[in-house]
Short mmCIF file of C-alpha atoms in Angstrom, two decimals:
data_model
loop_
_atom_site.label_atom_id
_atom_site.label_comp_id
_atom_site.label_asym_id
_atom_site.label_seq_id
_atom_site.Cartn_x
_atom_site.Cartn_y
_atom_site.Cartn_z
CA MET U 14 95.71 122.67 314.19
CA PRO U 15 99.22 121.43 313.30
CA ARG U 16 99.92 117.76 312.85
CA PRO U 17 102.77 116.22 314.83
CA SER U 18 106.19 116.17 313.33
CA PRO U 19 108.16 112.91 313.49
CA ASN U 20 110.52 114.43 316.06
CA SER U 21 107.65 115.30 318.40
CA ILE U 22 106.55 111.68 318.82
CA ALA U 23 108.06 109.87 321.80
CA ARG U 24 108.42 106.21 320.90
CA CYS U 25 107.26 103.39 323.12
CA CYS U 26 109.76 100.79 324.30
CA HIS U 27 107.33 98.01 323.36
CA SER U 28 106.76 96.94 319.78
CA PRO U 29 103.89 96.88 319.22
CA PRO U 30 102.66 98.94 322.18
CA GLN U 31 100.97 96.82 324.82
CA SER U 32 97.74 98.80 324.83
CA SER U 33 95.99 101.59 322.98
CA THR U 34 96.83 104.72 324.88
CA ILE U 35 96.78 108.43 324.22
CA VAL U 36 99.36 110.62 325.86
CA SER U 37 99.15 114.38 325.41
CA PRO U 38 101.92 116.35 327.10
CA LYS U 39 101.04 119.60 328.77
CA SER U 40 102.98 121.49 326.13
CA GLY U 41 100.54 120.40 323.47
CA ASN U 42 103.06 118.17 321.70
CA PRO U 43 101.78 114.61 321.32
CA ALA U 44 103.53 111.47 322.42
CA THR U 45 102.78 107.81 321.86
CA ALA U 46 103.33 105.12 324.48
CA CYS U 47 101.64 102.11 325.96
CA PHE U 48 100.24 102.23 329.48
CA PRO U 49 103.31 100.77 331.24
CA CYS U 50 105.58 103.27 329.46
CA HIS U 51 103.70 106.55 329.39
CA PRO U 52 104.59 107.68 332.93
CA THR U 53 108.26 107.69 331.87
CA LEU U 54 107.68 110.14 329.05
CA PRO U 55 108.74 113.74 329.74
CA ARG U 56 105.83 115.96 330.79
CA ALA U 57 103.19 113.43 329.83
CA PRO U 58 100.26 114.18 332.13
CA TRP U 59 97.33 112.53 330.34
CA SER U 60 96.43 109.12 328.99
CA TRP U 61 93.23 107.33 328.02
CA PRO U 62 92.26 104.46 325.70
CA SER U 63 91.64 105.20 322.04
CA SER U 64 88.06 103.94 322.37
CA ALA U 65 87.20 106.91 324.58
CA VAL U 66 86.48 109.32 321.74
CA SER U 67 83.28 111.00 322.90
CA TRP U 68 83.91 114.47 324.24
CA ARG U 69 82.01 117.46 325.54
CA CYS U 70 83.38 120.79 326.63
CA SER U 71 81.57 122.64 329.40
CA ARG U 72 83.47 125.92 329.44
CA ALA U 73 85.73 125.96 326.42
CA THR U 74 84.54 127.99 323.44
CA GLY U 75 84.59 125.12 321.01
CA ALA U 76 84.59 121.35 320.79
CA ILE U 77 87.75 119.51 321.65
CA PRO U 78 89.06 118.00 318.40
CA ARG U 79 88.95 114.25 318.05
CA ALA U 80 91.91 112.09 317.13
CA VAL U 81 93.69 113.47 314.11
CA LYS U 82 96.11 110.69 313.41
CA ARG U 83 96.63 107.04 314.25
CA ARG U 84 100.03 105.55 314.93
CA ALA U 85 100.44 101.80 315.55
CA SER U 86 97.78 100.95 318.12
CA SER U 87 97.60 104.44 319.65
CA TRP U 88 95.69 107.55 318.75
CA VAL U 89 97.58 110.81 318.84
CA ILE U 90 95.47 113.80 319.86
CA ILE U 91 96.89 117.29 319.71
CA LEU U 92 95.54 119.61 322.38
CA PRO U 93 96.83 123.20 322.50
CA SER U 94 97.94 124.19 325.98
CA CYS U 95 95.14 126.76 326.13
CA ARG U 96 92.64 123.94 325.76
CA LEU U 97 94.14 121.60 328.34
CA ALA U 98 91.69 120.96 331.18
CA CYS U 99 91.04 118.47 333.90
CA ARG U 100 89.43 117.59 337.22
CA ALA U 101 85.76 117.53 336.23
CA SER U 102 86.27 114.41 334.15
CA PRO U 103 86.06 111.22 336.22
CA VAL U 104 88.47 109.38 333.94
CA VAL U 105 90.93 112.21 333.37
CA ALA U 106 90.85 113.25 337.02
CA ALA U 107 91.43 109.65 338.03
CA ASN U 108 94.74 109.71 336.16
CA PRO U 109 97.50 110.33 338.70
CA PHE U 110 99.49 112.18 336.01
CA ALA U 111 96.72 114.68 335.19
CA PRO U 112 97.67 118.37 335.37
CA THR U 113 96.56 120.25 338.45
CA ALA U 114 95.55 123.50 336.76
CA ALA U 115 93.76 124.24 333.50
CA ALA U 116 91.92 126.95 331.65
CA SER U 117 88.71 125.04 331.02
CA THR U 118 86.83 121.92 332.03
CA VAL U 119 86.49 118.83 329.89
CA ASN U 120 84.09 115.95 330.52
CA LEU U 121 85.18 112.62 329.07
CA LEU U 122 82.39 110.16 328.36
CA PRO U 123 83.98 106.72 328.75
CA SER U 124 83.00 104.05 326.28
CA ALA U 125 82.82 100.30 326.70
CA GLY U 126 86.40 100.06 325.47
CA LEU U 127 87.83 101.36 328.70
CA GLY U 128 89.75 98.85 330.79
CA GLU U 129 88.38 97.55 334.07
CA HIS U 130 90.69 99.71 336.16
CA ALA U 131 89.89 102.85 334.19
CA ARG U 132 86.16 102.21 334.60
CA ALA U 133 86.65 101.67 338.33
CA LEU U 134 88.61 104.90 338.61
CA ALA U 135 85.92 106.76 336.73
CA GLN U 136 83.09 105.41 338.86
CA VAL U 137 84.81 106.04 342.19
CA VAL U 138 85.81 109.59 341.29
CA LYS U 139 82.29 110.26 340.02
CA TRP U 140 80.92 109.02 343.34
CA HIS U 141 83.38 111.14 345.30
CA ASN U 142 82.54 114.28 343.33
CA SER U 143 78.77 113.80 343.42
CA LYS U 144 76.55 115.75 345.81
CA PRO U 145 74.74 114.42 347.67
CA ARG U 146 76.62 111.13 347.84
CA ARG U 147 76.47 107.90 349.79
CA GLN U 148 79.13 107.85 352.48
CA VAL U 149 80.50 104.38 351.66
CA PHE U 150 81.63 103.05 348.28
CA ARG U 151 82.44 99.33 348.02
CA LEU U 152 85.23 98.17 345.72
CA PHE U 153 85.54 94.38 345.87
CA GLY U 154 87.69 91.92 343.99
CA ALA U 155 89.51 88.63 344.34
CA ALA U 156 93.21 88.45 345.18
CA GLY U 157 95.35 89.85 342.40
CA THR U 158 92.68 92.01 340.74
CA GLY U 159 94.50 95.19 341.72
CA LYS U 160 92.24 96.70 344.36
CA THR U 161 95.16 98.40 346.08
CA THR U 162 96.53 99.73 342.79
CA VAL U 163 93.17 101.26 341.91
CA ALA U 164 92.84 102.72 345.41
CA ARG U 165 96.30 104.26 345.21
CA ASP U 166 95.49 105.91 341.88
CA ILE U 167 92.16 107.11 343.25
CA ALA U 168 94.00 108.76 346.14
CA ARG U 169 96.21 110.61 343.68
CA ALA U 170 93.21 111.66 341.64
CA VAL U 171 91.25 112.95 344.60
CA GLY U 172 94.27 114.78 345.95
CA GLY U 173 94.57 116.48 349.28
CA ASN U 174 94.45 114.58 352.54
CA VAL U 175 93.61 110.94 351.68
CA LEU U 176 94.11 108.40 354.48
CA PHE U 177 94.73 104.65 354.24
CA ALA U 178 93.91 102.26 357.07
CA ALA U 179 93.44 98.55 357.73
CA PHE U 180 92.21 96.46 360.64
CA SER U 181 95.54 94.80 361.45
CA GLY U 182 99.04 96.18 361.69
CA LYS U 183 100.24 93.57 359.21
CA ALA U 184 97.65 94.64 356.63
CA ALA U 185 98.63 98.28 357.15
CA SER U 186 102.26 97.33 356.58
CA VAL U 187 101.34 95.56 353.33
CA LEU U 188 99.53 98.72 352.22
CA ARG U 189 102.58 100.88 352.92
CA GLY U 190 104.73 98.43 350.99
CA LYS U 191 102.44 98.89 347.99
CA GLY U 192 102.85 102.66 347.98
CA CYS U 193 99.94 103.70 350.21
CA GLU U 194 101.90 106.15 352.30
CA GLY U 195 100.96 106.63 355.91
CA ALA U 196 98.72 103.55 356.08
CA THR U 197 97.94 102.73 359.70
CA THR U 198 95.57 100.63 361.77
CA ILE U 199 91.97 101.74 362.12
CA HIS U 200 92.33 101.51 365.89
CA SER U 201 95.24 103.96 366.10
CA LEU U 202 93.50 106.28 363.66
CA ILE U 203 90.17 106.74 365.40
CA TYR U 204 90.66 105.83 369.08
CA ARG U 205 92.67 107.40 371.90
CA PRO U 206 93.60 106.23 375.41
CA TYR U 207 91.43 107.41 378.28
CA THR U 208 91.64 106.88 382.04
CA ASP U 209 88.26 106.74 383.76
CA ALA U 210 87.34 107.85 387.30
CA LYS U 211 88.42 104.48 388.71
CA GLY U 212 91.84 104.76 387.12
CA LYS U 213 91.12 102.16 384.47
CA LEU U 214 92.79 102.79 381.14
CA THR U 215 90.67 102.21 378.06
CA PHE U 216 90.22 103.62 374.57
CA ILE U 217 87.51 105.99 373.36
CA LEU U 218 86.69 107.59 370.03
CA ASN U 219 89.17 110.32 369.18
CA GLU U 220 87.07 113.31 368.16
CA ASP U 221 90.24 115.05 366.99
CA SER U 222 91.26 112.17 364.71
CA PRO U 223 93.07 113.13 361.48
CA ILE U 224 90.00 111.78 359.68
CA ARG U 225 88.27 115.07 360.46
CA GLY U 226 90.23 116.86 357.76
CA ALA U 227 90.42 114.01 355.24
CA ARG U 228 88.97 114.21 351.75
CA LEU U 229 88.74 110.41 351.57
CA LEU U 230 89.36 107.42 353.84
CA ILE U 231 90.37 104.14 352.18
CA ILE U 232 89.92 100.95 354.25
CA ASP U 233 91.58 97.70 353.16
CA GLU U 234 90.47 94.22 354.25
CA CYS U 235 87.12 95.69 355.23
CA SER U 236 85.59 92.29 356.04
CA MET U 237 87.44 92.40 359.38
CA VAL U 238 85.61 95.55 360.52
CA ASP U 239 82.72 94.84 362.90
CA ALA U 240 79.57 96.90 363.40
CA LYS U 241 80.87 99.06 366.26
CA MET U 242 84.07 100.00 364.51
CA GLY U 243 82.20 100.55 361.25
CA ARG U 244 79.73 102.93 362.86
CA ASP U 245 82.58 104.75 364.60
CA LEU U 246 84.28 105.25 361.23
CA GLU U 247 81.09 106.57 359.69
CA SER U 248 80.55 109.00 362.58
CA PHE U 249 83.24 111.30 361.19
CA GLY U 250 81.14 111.99 358.09
CA VAL U 251 84.06 111.51 355.69
CA PRO U 252 83.58 109.59 352.41
CA ILE U 253 84.88 106.03 352.81
CA LEU U 254 86.15 103.72 350.07
CA VAL U 255 86.27 100.14 351.37
CA LEU U 256 88.28 97.37 349.70
CA GLY U 257 87.27 93.77 350.23
CA ASP U 258 87.19 90.24 348.92
CA LYS U 259 83.95 88.36 349.44
CA GLU U 260 85.68 85.13 348.41
CA GLN U 261 87.55 85.07 351.72
CA LEU U 262 86.35 83.54 354.95
CA PRO U 263 83.99 85.65 357.00
CA PRO U 264 85.37 86.78 360.38
CA VAL U 265 84.89 84.33 363.25
CA THR U 266 82.72 86.84 365.07
CA GLY U 267 81.04 90.08 364.03
CA ALA U 268 80.42 89.48 360.33
CA GLY U 269 81.89 92.19 358.11
CA TYR U 270 80.02 95.45 358.60
CA PHE U 271 81.02 96.74 355.17
CA THR U 272 80.60 93.45 353.28
CA ASN U 273 76.94 92.90 354.15
CA GLN U 274 75.88 94.76 351.00
CA PRO U 275 76.72 94.17 347.32
CA ALA U 276 79.80 95.70 345.74
CA ASP U 277 79.52 98.96 343.84
CA ILE U 278 82.37 97.72 341.68
CA GLN U 279 83.54 94.11 341.39
CA LEU U 280 87.01 93.70 339.86
CA THR U 281 87.48 90.40 338.05
CA GLN U 282 90.64 90.66 335.95
CA ILE U 283 93.76 89.22 337.58
CA HIS U 284 96.73 91.60 337.59
CA ARG U 285 98.85 90.70 340.63
CA GLN U 286 101.97 88.84 339.66
CA THR U 287 101.02 87.28 336.28
CA GLY U 288 98.23 85.12 335.01
CA ASP U 289 100.70 82.23 334.82
CA ASP U 290 101.82 82.58 338.42
CA PRO U 291 101.09 79.30 340.23
CA ILE U 292 99.79 81.06 343.36
CA ILE U 293 97.22 82.91 341.27
CA GLN U 294 96.33 79.70 339.42
CA LEU U 295 95.78 77.80 342.66
CA ALA U 296 93.72 80.66 344.06
CA GLY U 297 91.54 80.50 340.96
CA LEU U 298 91.00 76.76 341.39
CA ALA U 299 90.08 77.23 345.05
CA ARG U 300 87.73 80.10 344.29
CA SER U 301 85.85 77.96 341.79
CA GLY U 302 85.59 75.04 344.23
CA LYS U 303 87.96 72.72 342.36
CA ASN U 304 90.42 70.34 343.97
CA ILE U 305 94.05 71.41 344.26
CA PRO U 306 96.25 68.86 342.44
CA LYS U 307 99.64 67.79 343.74
CA GLY U 308 102.63 69.12 341.85
CA VAL U 309 105.67 71.37 341.91
CA LEU U 310 106.10 74.56 339.92
CA GLY U 311 108.95 76.86 340.88
CA ALA U 312 108.61 78.03 344.47
CA THR U 313 105.07 76.68 344.73
CA LYS U 314 104.48 73.08 345.77
CA VAL U 315 101.44 70.98 346.58
CA ILE U 316 102.68 67.85 348.32
CA SER U 317 101.76 65.28 350.92
CA ALA U 318 102.43 66.34 354.50
CA LYS U 319 104.68 63.26 354.77
CA GLU U 320 106.96 64.73 352.09
CA LEU U 321 107.38 68.04 353.90
CA ASP U 322 110.94 68.78 354.95
CA HIS U 323 111.60 70.23 358.41
CA GLN U 324 113.81 72.95 356.97
CA GLU U 325 111.08 74.09 354.60
CA VAL U 326 108.82 74.59 357.59
CA LEU U 327 111.47 76.46 359.58
CA ASP U 328 112.29 78.70 356.61
CA ALA U 329 108.68 79.83 356.15
CA ASP U 330 107.73 83.36 357.15
CA GLN U 331 104.43 81.98 358.42
CA ILE U 332 102.84 78.56 358.84
CA LEU U 333 99.06 78.23 358.61
CA ALA U 334 96.64 75.48 359.61
CA GLY U 335 92.94 75.09 360.20
CA THR U 336 92.17 73.68 363.62
CA TRP U 337 93.27 74.66 367.10
CA SER U 338 94.64 71.18 367.85
CA THR U 339 96.88 71.25 364.77
CA VAL U 340 98.10 74.76 365.54
CA THR U 341 99.08 73.89 369.12
CA TYR U 342 100.69 70.59 368.07
CA LEU U 343 102.76 72.21 365.32
CA ASN U 344 103.81 75.12 367.53
CA ASP U 345 105.06 72.65 370.16
CA ARG U 346 106.81 70.52 367.52
CA ILE U 347 108.58 73.48 365.91
CA ARG U 348 109.82 74.74 369.27
CA GLU U 349 111.03 71.22 370.07
CA ILE U 350 113.03 71.19 366.82
CA LEU U 351 114.49 74.58 367.77
CA GLY U 352 115.54 73.18 371.16
CA ARG U 353 113.22 75.34 373.24
CA PRO U 354 111.57 74.15 376.48
CA TYR U 355 107.97 73.01 376.38
CA GLY U 356 105.42 75.62 377.38
CA VAL U 357 107.98 78.21 378.50
CA PRO U 358 108.62 81.24 376.27
CA VAL U 359 112.24 82.28 375.71
CA ALA U 360 113.96 85.16 373.94
CA GLY U 361 113.35 84.89 370.20
CA ASP U 362 109.98 83.13 370.47
CA LYS U 363 107.26 84.32 368.12
CA LEU U 364 103.98 85.10 369.90
CA VAL U 365 100.52 86.14 368.79
CA CYS U 366 98.28 88.37 370.88
CA ARG U 367 94.92 86.77 371.74
CA LYS U 368 93.30 89.62 373.66
CA ASN U 369 93.23 93.38 373.18
CA ASN U 370 95.04 95.47 375.75
CA ARG U 371 94.16 98.94 374.55
CA GLY U 372 96.12 100.57 377.33
CA LYS U 373 99.34 98.99 376.06
CA GLY U 374 98.36 99.21 372.42
CA VAL U 375 98.47 95.47 371.72
CA LEU U 376 95.66 94.07 369.62
CA ASN U 377 94.26 90.61 369.06
CA GLY U 378 96.02 88.94 366.13
CA GLU U 379 99.21 91.00 366.19
CA ILE U 380 102.58 89.23 366.00
CA TRP U 381 105.25 90.01 368.59
CA PHE U 382 108.68 88.56 369.41
CA VAL U 383 110.08 87.91 372.87
CA LYS U 384 113.02 90.24 373.44
CA GLU U 385 113.58 89.48 377.11
CA ILE U 386 112.09 87.44 379.95
CA THR U 387 112.26 89.72 382.99
CA ASP U 388 110.67 87.45 385.60
CA ILE U 389 108.87 84.11 385.89
CA LYS U 390 106.50 83.19 388.70
CA SER U 391 104.12 80.27 389.13
CA ASP U 392 101.20 82.23 387.75
CA LYS U 393 102.88 85.04 385.80
CA VAL U 394 105.51 85.48 383.11
CA PHE U 395 106.87 89.01 382.69
CA MET U 396 108.30 89.74 379.24
CA VAL U 397 109.48 92.55 377.00
CA LEU U 398 108.15 92.08 373.48
CA SER U 399 109.17 93.74 370.23
CA ALA U 400 106.69 94.28 367.40
CA GLU U 401 106.92 92.32 364.18
CA LEU U 402 106.70 95.39 361.96
CA ASN U 403 108.51 98.19 363.78
CA ASP U 404 110.77 99.01 366.73
CA CYS U 405 107.93 99.29 369.22
CA GLU U 406 108.44 97.47 372.53
CA VAL U 407 105.95 96.64 375.25
CA SER U 408 106.12 94.96 378.67
CA VAL U 409 103.49 92.29 379.26
CA CYS U 410 102.41 89.94 382.00
CA VAL U 411 101.02 86.59 380.82
CA ASP U 412 99.59 83.57 382.62
CA PRO U 413 101.99 80.70 381.73
CA ALA U 414 98.97 78.42 381.28
CA CYS U 415 98.33 80.26 378.00
CA PHE U 416 101.32 78.45 376.49
CA THR U 417 100.06 74.95 377.29
CA VAL U 418 96.29 75.09 376.74
CA LYS U 419 95.01 72.48 374.31
CA SER U 420 91.69 73.99 373.26
CA LYS U 421 90.24 77.32 372.25
CA ASP U 422 87.60 77.02 374.98
CA ASP U 423 90.31 76.69 377.64
CA LEU U 424 92.07 79.78 376.32
CA ASP U 425 88.82 81.74 376.28
CA GLU U 426 88.25 80.80 379.91
CA LEU U 427 91.78 81.91 380.82
CA SER U 428 91.21 85.16 378.99
CA LYS U 429 88.05 85.88 380.98
CA ARG U 430 89.77 85.21 384.30
CA ALA U 431 92.99 87.06 383.51
CA LYS U 432 91.58 90.57 383.79
CA ASP U 433 94.92 92.03 384.87
CA ARG U 434 97.05 89.96 382.49
CA ASP U 435 97.79 89.85 378.81
CA VAL U 436 96.93 86.83 376.69
CA PHE U 437 99.51 85.51 374.22
CA THR U 438 100.20 82.12 372.67
CA PHE U 439 103.02 80.82 370.49
CA GLY U 440 102.71 82.21 366.96
CA ASN U 441 104.90 80.12 364.67
CA VAL U 442 101.66 78.58 363.42
CA LEU U 443 98.38 80.49 363.02
CA THR U 444 94.93 79.54 361.88
CA VAL U 445 93.89 80.82 358.46
CA HIS U 446 91.20 82.85 360.19
CA GLN U 447 93.86 84.64 362.24
CA ALA U 448 95.94 85.29 359.13
CA GLN U 449 93.22 87.17 357.26
CA GLY U 450 94.31 90.63 356.28
CA SER U 451 97.99 89.66 356.34
CA GLU U 452 100.47 88.56 353.71
CA TRP U 453 103.89 86.91 353.89
CA ASP U 454 106.46 86.13 351.22
CA ARG U 455 106.87 82.45 352.16
CA VAL U 456 103.93 80.47 353.51
CA VAL U 457 103.42 76.81 354.42
CA LEU U 458 99.74 75.85 354.50
CA PHE U 459 98.60 72.62 356.15
CA ASP U 460 95.41 71.75 354.29
CA GLU U 461 92.61 71.10 356.79
CA SER U 462 89.85 72.39 354.54
CA LYS U 463 87.64 69.34 355.16
CA ALA U 464 86.97 70.64 358.66
CA PHE U 465 85.16 73.66 357.23
CA ARG U 466 82.48 71.98 355.11
CA HIS U 467 80.46 74.72 353.41
CA ASP U 468 83.34 77.19 353.73
CA ARG U 469 85.91 74.71 352.44
CA SER U 470 86.66 76.57 349.19
CA LYS U 471 86.86 79.91 350.96
CA TRP U 472 89.23 78.45 353.55
CA VAL U 473 91.62 77.13 350.88
CA TYR U 474 91.38 80.36 348.88
CA THR U 475 92.07 82.51 351.93
CA GLY U 476 95.06 80.38 352.93
CA ILE U 477 96.58 80.40 349.45
CA THR U 478 96.26 84.14 349.04
CA ARG U 479 98.25 84.83 352.22
CA ALA U 480 101.38 83.94 350.19
CA ALA U 481 103.05 86.57 348.05
CA LYS U 482 106.04 84.73 346.55
CA SER U 483 106.37 81.15 347.79
CA LEU U 484 103.73 78.64 348.86
CA ILE U 485 103.83 75.05 350.04
CA ILE U 486 100.51 73.27 350.57
CA ALA U 487 100.83 70.15 352.70
CA GLN U 488 97.87 67.87 352.06
CA PRO U 489 96.83 64.98 354.34
#
């Protein structure tokens, strides 16, 4: 077998390379690059760490040769094109750049030197390819451990029709922004509208859902899925990979159907942003139950609520608090600063849905904006709303008392009585519970963690991890 000539080696842009990686182009000519660089190399379909040196060949006539030469921190392996193979190997198949056709099958036996993501890829693909297999595979990890990145690579490895879904529209939007094409809400994926004999519009399980033909369904923020929805998902018989974070708050009602069992894989290494990012640092402190110290670092600040500037609050993409009384007070105060009338929605107001209306396709927790007030009566407000994430519009009828209630119990009572009306409240400020599954670039968090006692650390952690770029924590 020929050794590589100097001209056949593609050089990495990092010196030294950031990680030990093998890249073997489909042509059989070797190339050397670190993990961040290898996808940019021409025709470089394979990569794996140099510690993965144990090989077996199931259909080839001879053993695949081991590394023949070492360059810097990478092994160069020369594989003739006639020996190139894929798909049966969990690790190789998990590589999104693996070739789609080959003459033989190679099984890679991963060693302890594999990175956490590579091991996760290997285990998930092994589960997916096994027969018989459990229907649900649980991949859990704290914020920033790269659950979505792993899931995206798994989708590429599995190939075919892989679907992404999340409980909320905001979470589905975050998935799409991270490269998970076609991500949608679970509700729109598995339910369809139905009018019963009495003319009442409701939603039922869609037996013709696209899930029927899927090779894999990937669910993000799985802690938000209750038992009924979970069982409905399982009824399609498709393998399901669920992504979750057990460090977050449990749902207010209907504890997570998919998080009531241990993880199959628990990711621990932080990858989102950087290890020095203050948001990640604060999340780590909260996760370990430590106090959050005051201070300013870049766009992240932990300050006293008295130091908070009005403009910083108005500039936030979302404001979060803990208790209902604080949420209603802050919503009223912000609207007062904006010059809007008390308790009366106007065009431009940000609202949050508090009750599902499946006939109209509005779901509890979704954010909408008032586009137009079409009519106001003593007991009804008619509005046209536009969705936060797309161009969808919907006409709603809301009891105006919803915009002045001072307690969650009062709103629940209104919701029960208003059978023919929609339930919305002002949404400039949300509770951390309501914000689960969503992410915004700029977040202001009013720290009311003391109200949550045993869940105090989880409350702080969940609030912090709603911020992607900028975070202000206002402490009492």
